[in-house]
Amino acid sequence: MSNRKYLTIALAKGRLAHRSMELFEKIGIFVEEMKDPHSRKLIFTNEEYGLRFFLAKGPDVPTYVEYGAADIGIVGKDTILEEQRKLLEVLDLGFGRCRMCVCGPESAKELLRTQAQIRVATKYPNIAGDYFYNTKNHTVEIIKLNGSIELAPIVGLAEVIVDIVETGSTLRENGLTVLEEVCPLSARVVVNQVSMRMENERIMDLLNRLGEVIRQG
Ligand code: PRP
């Protein structure tokens, strides 16, 4: 391993990183140190396979991969669409499944149908903009928020929101509903364009092995 470069893998911190490491364990790649909940370490190595893992904020994963600071990233499709980075999306890991939706009170359905002047609150202004301007040809005002998006229609900041719906319980508990579906989402593997050429054999080997355990369920 000494004269070989590490392959560097950026993981979106949180649930996605846990699920990703479970997947790596299924193909025999263990990084025990990463499981210590008290550790403040950000970067972990597996010498046997020449791999280096690090944890980053989800929206930063595509940035690390585009610039080649990470060869590979694991991140949600929502983040890939929103960040619009130059990278190769190569594998759907099949977990973290949810939907990007336009949501609001039932009464807002009519506003969407009539192309009324409305405000749309979201953590995903690029996804929302693309959906309303390009897919629906509906000119809206987009308001960027950073979380608890469901609040916006309740307190009158916006008529509808564009947000992630997983179980739907946040919507239900706040009297809101799915009005339109934008796209399905799940965890994806992304690869730096140069790394894919320079380290093709190692990256493809890893992707094939991950793909195999996913297919086996
Ligand atoms: C996400 C999303 C919804 C919720 C959907 O929020 O923005 O609020 O999960 O999940 P559900 O359909 O299972 O209820 P998250 O918990 O990530 O926090 P945020 O509101 O700060 O974005």
PDB file of C-alpha atoms and ligand atoms in Angstrom:
ATOM      1  CA  MET A   1       0.000   0.000   0.000  1.00  0.00           C
ATOM      2  CA  SER A   2       2.895   2.373   0.724  1.00  0.00           C
ATOM      3  CA  ASN A   3       3.449   3.508  -2.880  1.00  0.00           C
ATOM      4  CA  ARG A   4      -0.243   3.593  -3.761  1.00  0.00           C
ATOM      5  CA  LYS A   5      -2.508   6.609  -3.403  1.00  0.00           C
ATOM      6  CA  TYR A   6      -5.462   6.321  -1.059  1.00  0.00           C
ATOM      7  CA  LEU A   7      -8.874   6.449  -2.690  1.00  0.00           C
ATOM      8  CA  THR A   8     -10.721   9.124  -0.748  1.00  0.00           C
ATOM      9  CA  ILE A   9     -14.444   8.795  -0.034  1.00  0.00           C
ATOM     10  CA  ALA A  10     -16.561  11.674   1.299  1.00  0.00           C
ATOM     11  CA  LEU A  11     -19.692  10.706   3.218  1.00  0.00           C
ATOM     12  CA  ALA A  12     -22.627  12.972   4.067  1.00  0.00           C
ATOM     13  CA  LYS A  13     -22.660  13.076   7.886  1.00  0.00           C
ATOM     14  CA  GLY A  14     -25.521  11.376   9.715  1.00  0.00           C
ATOM     15  CA  ARG A  15     -27.871   8.577   8.735  1.00  0.00           C
ATOM     16  CA  LEU A  16     -26.502   8.305   5.200  1.00  0.00           C
ATOM     17  CA  ALA A  17     -22.953   7.804   6.503  1.00  0.00           C
ATOM     18  CA  HIS A  18     -24.117   5.033   8.873  1.00  0.00           C
ATOM     19  CA  ARG A  19     -25.986   3.224   6.126  1.00  0.00           C
ATOM     20  CA  SER A  20     -22.995   3.634   3.798  1.00  0.00           C
ATOM     21  CA  MET A  21     -20.586   2.093   6.311  1.00  0.00           C
ATOM     22  CA  GLU A  22     -22.969  -0.852   6.789  1.00  0.00           C
ATOM     23  CA  LEU A  23     -22.770  -1.367   3.042  1.00  0.00           C
ATOM     24  CA  PHE A  24     -18.954  -1.184   3.043  1.00  0.00           C
ATOM     25  CA  GLU A  25     -18.903  -3.766   5.856  1.00  0.00           C
ATOM     26  CA  LYS A  26     -20.925  -6.112   3.654  1.00  0.00           C
ATOM     27  CA  ILE A  27     -18.095  -6.048   1.131  1.00  0.00           C
ATOM     28  CA  GLY A  28     -15.488  -6.608   3.857  1.00  0.00           C
ATOM     29  CA  ILE A  29     -14.347  -3.020   4.398  1.00  0.00           C
ATOM     30  CA  PHE A  30     -14.348  -2.099   8.082  1.00  0.00           C
ATOM     31  CA  VAL A  31     -13.424   1.230   9.666  1.00  0.00           C
ATOM     32  CA  GLU A  32     -13.959   0.526  13.366  1.00  0.00           C
ATOM     33  CA  GLU A  33     -12.779   3.966  14.533  1.00  0.00           C
ATOM     34  CA  MET A  34     -15.678   5.604  12.733  1.00  0.00           C
ATOM     35  CA  LYS A  35     -18.166   3.935  15.075  1.00  0.00           C
ATOM     36  CA  ASP A  36     -16.882   5.672  18.225  1.00  0.00           C
ATOM     37  CA  PRO A  37     -19.662   8.170  19.081  1.00  0.00           C
ATOM     38  CA  HIS A  38     -17.295  10.219  21.278  1.00  0.00           C
ATOM     39  CA  SER A  39     -14.618  10.650  18.635  1.00  0.00           C
ATOM     40  CA  ARG A  40     -14.159  14.095  17.074  1.00  0.00           C
ATOM     41  CA  LYS A  41     -11.994  12.654  14.302  1.00  0.00           C
ATOM     42  CA  LEU A  42     -13.045  13.641  10.789  1.00  0.00           C
ATOM     43  CA  ILE A  43     -10.908  11.338   8.676  1.00  0.00           C
ATOM     44  CA  PHE A  44     -10.429   7.568   8.864  1.00  0.00           C
ATOM     45  CA  THR A  45      -8.280   5.127   6.929  1.00  0.00           C
ATOM     46  CA  ASN A  46      -8.521   1.492   5.979  1.00  0.00           C
ATOM     47  CA  GLU A  47      -4.935   0.443   5.219  1.00  0.00           C
ATOM     48  CA  GLU A  48      -5.873  -2.968   3.846  1.00  0.00           C
ATOM     49  CA  TYR A  49      -7.851  -1.507   0.951  1.00  0.00           C
ATOM     50  CA  GLY A  50      -6.024   1.830   0.703  1.00  0.00           C
ATOM     51  CA  LEU A  51      -9.196   3.768   1.446  1.00  0.00           C
ATOM     52  CA  ARG A  52      -9.656   7.044   3.286  1.00  0.00           C
ATOM     53  CA  PHE A  53     -13.113   8.107   4.489  1.00  0.00           C
ATOM     54  CA  PHE A  54     -14.197  11.501   5.722  1.00  0.00           C
ATOM     55  CA  LEU A  55     -17.431  12.961   7.006  1.00  0.00           C
ATOM     56  CA  ALA A  56     -18.699  16.273   5.628  1.00  0.00           C
ATOM     57  CA  LYS A  57     -21.921  18.272   5.643  1.00  0.00           C
ATOM     58  CA  GLY A  58     -24.175  16.855   2.912  1.00  0.00           C
ATOM     59  CA  PRO A  59     -24.167  19.943   0.642  1.00  0.00           C
ATOM     60  CA  ASP A  60     -20.334  20.033   0.800  1.00  0.00           C
ATOM     61  CA  VAL A  61     -19.881  16.455  -0.495  1.00  0.00           C
ATOM     62  CA  PRO A  62     -20.395  17.364  -4.196  1.00  0.00           C
ATOM     63  CA  THR A  63     -17.925  20.252  -3.751  1.00  0.00           C
ATOM     64  CA  TYR A  64     -15.177  17.948  -2.395  1.00  0.00           C
ATOM     65  CA  VAL A  65     -15.808  15.526  -5.262  1.00  0.00           C
ATOM     66  CA  GLU A  66     -15.874  18.150  -8.039  1.00  0.00           C
ATOM     67  CA  TYR A  67     -12.511  19.545  -6.908  1.00  0.00           C
ATOM     68  CA  GLY A  68     -11.005  16.063  -6.509  1.00  0.00           C
ATOM     69  CA  ALA A  69     -10.391  16.422  -2.749  1.00  0.00           C
ATOM     70  CA  ALA A  70     -12.503  13.258  -2.623  1.00  0.00           C
ATOM     71  CA  ASP A  71     -12.473  10.718  -5.461  1.00  0.00           C
ATOM     72  CA  ILE A  72     -15.890   9.367  -4.481  1.00  0.00           C
ATOM     73  CA  GLY A  73     -18.855  10.777  -2.553  1.00  0.00           C
ATOM     74  CA  ILE A  74     -22.020   9.339  -1.079  1.00  0.00           C
ATOM     75  CA  VAL A  75     -24.832  11.844  -0.849  1.00  0.00           C
ATOM     76  CA  GLY A  76     -28.578  12.278  -1.406  1.00  0.00           C
ATOM     77  CA  LYS A  77     -29.939  12.909  -4.913  1.00  0.00           C
ATOM     78  CA  ASP A  78     -31.559  16.098  -3.527  1.00  0.00           C
ATOM     79  CA  THR A  79     -28.121  17.519  -2.740  1.00  0.00           C
ATOM     80  CA  ILE A  80     -26.721  16.465  -6.126  1.00  0.00           C
ATOM     81  CA  LEU A  81     -29.563  18.243  -7.942  1.00  0.00           C
ATOM     82  CA  GLU A  82     -29.346  21.337  -5.773  1.00  0.00           C
ATOM     83  CA  GLU A  83     -25.565  21.785  -5.828  1.00  0.00           C
ATOM     84  CA  GLN A  84     -25.218  21.399  -9.631  1.00  0.00           C
ATOM     85  CA  ARG A  85     -21.554  20.341  -9.462  1.00  0.00           C
ATOM     86  CA  LYS A  86     -19.623  18.718 -12.289  1.00  0.00           C
ATOM     87  CA  LEU A  87     -19.370  15.071 -11.303  1.00  0.00           C
ATOM     88  CA  LEU A  88     -20.392  11.599 -12.384  1.00  0.00           C
ATOM     89  CA  GLU A  89     -23.400  10.041 -10.682  1.00  0.00           C
ATOM     90  CA  VAL A  90     -22.697   6.334 -10.959  1.00  0.00           C
ATOM     91  CA  LEU A  91     -24.780   4.257  -8.550  1.00  0.00           C
ATOM     92  CA  ASP A  92     -28.135   4.364  -6.750  1.00  0.00           C
ATOM     93  CA  LEU A  93     -27.591   2.798  -3.337  1.00  0.00           C
ATOM     94  CA  GLY A  94     -31.328   2.291  -2.862  1.00  0.00           C
ATOM     95  CA  PHE A  95     -31.517   3.547   0.722  1.00  0.00           C
ATOM     96  CA  GLY A  96     -32.616   6.947   2.006  1.00  0.00           C
ATOM     97  CA  ARG A  97     -35.587   6.707  -0.332  1.00  0.00           C
ATOM     98  CA  CYS A  98     -37.947   9.703  -0.209  1.00  0.00           C
ATOM     99  CA  ARG A  99     -39.576  12.226  -2.577  1.00  0.00           C
ATOM    100  CA  MET A 100     -39.110  15.889  -3.387  1.00  0.00           C
ATOM    101  CA  CYS A 101     -42.609  17.374  -3.388  1.00  0.00           C
ATOM    102  CA  VAL A 102     -44.585  20.564  -3.623  1.00  0.00           C
ATOM    103  CA  CYS A 103     -46.632  20.651  -0.425  1.00  0.00           C
ATOM    104  CA  GLY A 104     -49.096  22.962   1.214  1.00  0.00           C
ATOM    105  CA  PRO A 105     -52.666  23.166   2.442  1.00  0.00           C
ATOM    106  CA  GLU A 106     -55.254  21.455   0.231  1.00  0.00           C
ATOM    107  CA  SER A 107     -56.526  24.940  -0.734  1.00  0.00           C
ATOM    108  CA  ALA A 108     -53.259  25.727  -2.526  1.00  0.00           C
ATOM    109  CA  LYS A 109     -53.983  23.129  -5.214  1.00  0.00           C
ATOM    110  CA  GLU A 110     -56.037  25.656  -7.142  1.00  0.00           C
ATOM    111  CA  LEU A 111     -53.193  28.229  -6.989  1.00  0.00           C
ATOM    112  CA  LEU A 112     -50.852  25.716  -8.631  1.00  0.00           C
ATOM    113  CA  ARG A 113     -53.390  24.932 -11.338  1.00  0.00           C
ATOM    114  CA  THR A 114     -54.146  28.551 -12.221  1.00  0.00           C
ATOM    115  CA  GLN A 115     -50.520  29.692 -12.312  1.00  0.00           C
ATOM    116  CA  ALA A 116     -51.284  32.305  -9.670  1.00  0.00           C
ATOM    117  CA  GLN A 117     -48.519  34.589  -8.332  1.00  0.00           C
ATOM    118  CA  ILE A 118     -47.339  32.588  -5.353  1.00  0.00           C
ATOM    119  CA  ARG A 119     -44.395  32.349  -2.990  1.00  0.00           C
ATOM    120  CA  VAL A 120     -42.564  29.034  -2.624  1.00  0.00           C
ATOM    121  CA  ALA A 121     -40.448  28.428   0.482  1.00  0.00           C
ATOM    122  CA  THR A 122     -37.674  25.836   0.258  1.00  0.00           C
ATOM    123  CA  LYS A 123     -34.234  24.712   1.305  1.00  0.00           C
ATOM    124  CA  TYR A 124     -33.716  23.799  -2.383  1.00  0.00           C
ATOM    125  CA  PRO A 125     -34.055  26.988  -4.505  1.00  0.00           C
ATOM    126  CA  ASN A 126     -32.411  25.434  -7.585  1.00  0.00           C
ATOM    127  CA  ILE A 127     -34.662  22.365  -7.573  1.00  0.00           C
ATOM    128  CA  ALA A 128     -37.760  24.478  -6.900  1.00  0.00           C
ATOM    129  CA  GLY A 129     -36.776  27.023  -9.567  1.00  0.00           C
ATOM    130  CA  ASP A 130     -36.136  24.346 -12.167  1.00  0.00           C
ATOM    131  CA  TYR A 131     -39.463  22.677 -11.410  1.00  0.00           C
ATOM    132  CA  PHE A 132     -41.619  25.809 -11.454  1.00  0.00           C
ATOM    133  CA  TYR A 133     -39.848  27.784 -14.212  1.00  0.00           C
ATOM    134  CA  ASN A 134     -38.788  25.003 -16.582  1.00  0.00           C
ATOM    135  CA  THR A 135     -41.127  22.066 -15.993  1.00  0.00           C
ATOM    136  CA  LYS A 136     -44.315  23.955 -15.198  1.00  0.00           C
ATOM    137  CA  ASN A 137     -43.647  27.316 -16.870  1.00  0.00           C
ATOM    138  CA  HIS A 138     -45.037  28.937 -13.742  1.00  0.00           C
ATOM    139  CA  THR A 139     -43.399  32.155 -12.547  1.00  0.00           C
ATOM    140  CA  VAL A 140     -43.190  32.124  -8.766  1.00  0.00           C
ATOM    141  CA  GLU A 141     -41.211  33.860  -6.046  1.00  0.00           C
ATOM    142  CA  ILE A 142     -38.797  31.476  -4.352  1.00  0.00           C
ATOM    143  CA  ILE A 143     -37.854  32.085  -0.730  1.00  0.00           C
ATOM    144  CA  LYS A 144     -34.824  30.224   0.622  1.00  0.00           C
ATOM    145  CA  LEU A 145     -35.111  28.794   4.143  1.00  0.00           C
ATOM    146  CA  ASN A 146     -32.744  26.563   6.094  1.00  0.00           C
ATOM    147  CA  GLY A 147     -35.064  24.120   7.842  1.00  0.00           C
ATOM    148  CA  SER A 148     -38.498  23.495   9.368  1.00  0.00           C
ATOM    149  CA  ILE A 149     -39.875  24.466   5.963  1.00  0.00           C
ATOM    150  CA  GLU A 150     -43.383  23.288   6.903  1.00  0.00           C
ATOM    151  CA  LEU A 151     -43.733  26.416   9.046  1.00  0.00           C
ATOM    152  CA  ALA A 152     -43.822  28.720   6.013  1.00  0.00           C
ATOM    153  CA  PRO A 153     -47.394  28.087   4.767  1.00  0.00           C
ATOM    154  CA  ILE A 154     -48.702  27.892   8.331  1.00  0.00           C
ATOM    155  CA  VAL A 155     -47.475  31.350   9.322  1.00  0.00           C
ATOM    156  CA  GLY A 156     -48.135  32.922   5.914  1.00  0.00           C
ATOM    157  CA  LEU A 157     -44.605  33.281   4.561  1.00  0.00           C
ATOM    158  CA  ALA A 158     -45.433  31.277   1.443  1.00  0.00           C
ATOM    159  CA  GLU A 159     -48.407  29.538  -0.170  1.00  0.00           C
ATOM    160  CA  VAL A 160     -46.522  26.288  -0.803  1.00  0.00           C
ATOM    161  CA  ILE A 161     -43.179  24.637  -0.045  1.00  0.00           C
ATOM    162  CA  VAL A 162     -40.826  22.384  -1.986  1.00  0.00           C
ATOM    163  CA  ASP A 163     -39.401  19.872   0.451  1.00  0.00           C
ATOM    164  CA  ILE A 164     -38.473  16.264   1.144  1.00  0.00           C
ATOM    165  CA  VAL A 165     -41.279  13.915   2.150  1.00  0.00           C
ATOM    166  CA  GLU A 166     -40.294  10.600   3.656  1.00  0.00           C
ATOM    167  CA  THR A 167     -43.046   9.152   5.872  1.00  0.00           C
ATOM    168  CA  GLY A 168     -45.331  12.165   5.422  1.00  0.00           C
ATOM    169  CA  SER A 169     -45.824  12.528   9.169  1.00  0.00           C
ATOM    170  CA  THR A 170     -44.366  16.070   9.391  1.00  0.00           C
ATOM    171  CA  LEU A 171     -46.908  17.186   6.789  1.00  0.00           C
ATOM    172  CA  ARG A 172     -49.825  15.374   8.468  1.00  0.00           C
ATOM    173  CA  GLU A 173     -49.022  16.732  11.914  1.00  0.00           C
ATOM    174  CA  ASN A 174     -49.028  20.258  10.492  1.00  0.00           C
ATOM    175  CA  GLY A 175     -52.179  20.042   8.397  1.00  0.00           C
ATOM    176  CA  LEU A 176     -50.344  20.026   5.073  1.00  0.00           C
ATOM    177  CA  THR A 177     -50.403  17.609   2.172  1.00  0.00           C
ATOM    178  CA  VAL A 178     -48.452  16.606  -0.938  1.00  0.00           C
ATOM    179  CA  LEU A 179     -49.777  18.633  -3.883  1.00  0.00           C
ATOM    180  CA  GLU A 180     -47.341  17.570  -6.618  1.00  0.00           C
ATOM    181  CA  GLU A 181     -44.333  15.267  -6.844  1.00  0.00           C
ATOM    182  CA  VAL A 182     -41.112  16.761  -8.206  1.00  0.00           C
ATOM    183  CA  CYS A 183     -38.876  13.662  -8.236  1.00  0.00           C
ATOM    184  CA  PRO A 184     -37.916  10.527  -6.308  1.00  0.00           C
ATOM    185  CA  LEU A 185     -34.740  10.655  -4.184  1.00  0.00           C
ATOM    186  CA  SER A 186     -32.258   8.206  -2.651  1.00  0.00           C
ATOM    187  CA  ALA A 187     -28.583   7.942  -1.707  1.00  0.00           C
ATOM    188  CA  ARG A 188     -26.223   8.012  -4.697  1.00  0.00           C
ATOM    189  CA  VAL A 189     -22.534   7.422  -5.335  1.00  0.00           C
ATOM    190  CA  VAL A 190     -20.780  10.230  -7.214  1.00  0.00           C
ATOM    191  CA  VAL A 191     -17.269  10.160  -8.664  1.00  0.00           C
ATOM    192  CA  ASN A 192     -14.766  12.858  -9.654  1.00  0.00           C
ATOM    193  CA  GLN A 193     -14.387  12.958 -13.447  1.00  0.00           C
ATOM    194  CA  VAL A 194     -10.573  12.808 -13.436  1.00  0.00           C
ATOM    195  CA  SER A 195     -10.434  10.101 -10.746  1.00  0.00           C
ATOM    196  CA  MET A 196     -12.768   7.972 -12.837  1.00  0.00           C
ATOM    197  CA  ARG A 197     -10.135   7.963 -15.609  1.00  0.00           C
ATOM    198  CA  MET A 198      -6.995   7.785 -13.480  1.00  0.00           C
ATOM    199  CA  GLU A 199      -8.219   5.230 -10.925  1.00  0.00           C
ATOM    200  CA  ASN A 200     -10.747   3.484 -13.114  1.00  0.00           C
ATOM    201  CA  GLU A 201      -9.891  -0.077 -12.150  1.00  0.00           C
ATOM    202  CA  ARG A 202     -10.049   0.476  -8.385  1.00  0.00           C
ATOM    203  CA  ILE A 203     -13.185   2.615  -8.564  1.00  0.00           C
ATOM    204  CA  MET A 204     -15.026   0.210 -10.862  1.00  0.00           C
ATOM    205  CA  ASP A 205     -14.047  -2.727  -8.655  1.00  0.00           C
ATOM    206  CA  LEU A 206     -15.496  -0.954  -5.624  1.00  0.00           C
ATOM    207  CA  LEU A 207     -18.667   0.063  -7.491  1.00  0.00           C
ATOM    208  CA  ASN A 208     -19.185  -3.460  -8.823  1.00  0.00           C
ATOM    209  CA  ARG A 209     -18.867  -4.953  -5.351  1.00  0.00           C
ATOM    210  CA  LEU A 210     -21.258  -2.377  -3.871  1.00  0.00           C
ATOM    211  CA  GLY A 211     -23.674  -2.937  -6.752  1.00  0.00           C
ATOM    212  CA  GLU A 212     -23.634  -6.667  -6.118  1.00  0.00           C
ATOM    213  CA  VAL A 213     -24.602  -6.419  -2.414  1.00  0.00           C
ATOM    214  CA  ILE A 214     -27.352  -3.932  -3.302  1.00  0.00           C
ATOM    215  CA  ARG A 215     -28.796  -6.330  -5.878  1.00  0.00           C
ATOM    216  CA  GLN A 216     -28.703  -9.135  -3.312  1.00  0.00           C
ATOM    217  CA  GLY A 217     -30.681  -6.861  -0.957  1.00  0.00           C
TER     218      GLY A 217
HETATM  219  C1  PRP B   1     -36.913  16.628   6.538  1.00  0.00           C
HETATM  220  C2  PRP B   1     -37.844  17.369   5.597  1.00  0.00           C
HETATM  221  C3  PRP B   1     -39.184  17.276   6.283  1.00  0.00           C
HETATM  222  C4  PRP B   1     -39.098  15.929   6.970  1.00  0.00           C
HETATM  223  C5  PRP B   1     -39.854  14.901   6.167  1.00  0.00           C
HETATM  224  O1  PRP B   1     -36.561  17.518   7.534  1.00  0.00           O
HETATM  225  O2  PRP B   1     -37.413  18.688   5.404  1.00  0.00           O
HETATM  226  O3  PRP B   1     -39.337  18.306   7.211  1.00  0.00           O
HETATM  227  O4  PRP B   1     -37.722  15.555   7.048  1.00  0.00           O
HETATM  228  O5  PRP B   1     -39.896  13.657   6.797  1.00  0.00           O
HETATM  229  P1  PRP B   1     -41.271  12.878   7.063  1.00  0.00           P
HETATM  230  O6  PRP B   1     -42.045  12.889   5.782  1.00  0.00           O
HETATM  231  O7  PRP B   1     -40.820  11.492   7.444  1.00  0.00           O
HETATM  232  O8  PRP B   1     -41.990  13.571   8.178  1.00  0.00           O
HETATM  233  P2  PRP B   1     -35.340  17.259   8.505  1.00  0.00           P
HETATM  234  O9  PRP B   1     -35.754  16.368   9.609  1.00  0.00           O
HETATM  235  O10 PRP B   1     -34.158  16.802   7.722  1.00  0.00           O
HETATM  236  O11 PRP B   1     -35.063  18.686   9.126  1.00  0.00           O
HETATM  237  P3  PRP B   1     -35.232  20.170   8.565  1.00  0.00           P
HETATM  238  O12 PRP B   1     -36.678  20.510   8.735  1.00  0.00           O
HETATM  239  O13 PRP B   1     -34.362  20.976   9.437  1.00  0.00           O
HETATM  240  O14 PRP B   1     -34.812  20.185   7.119  1.00  0.00           O
END
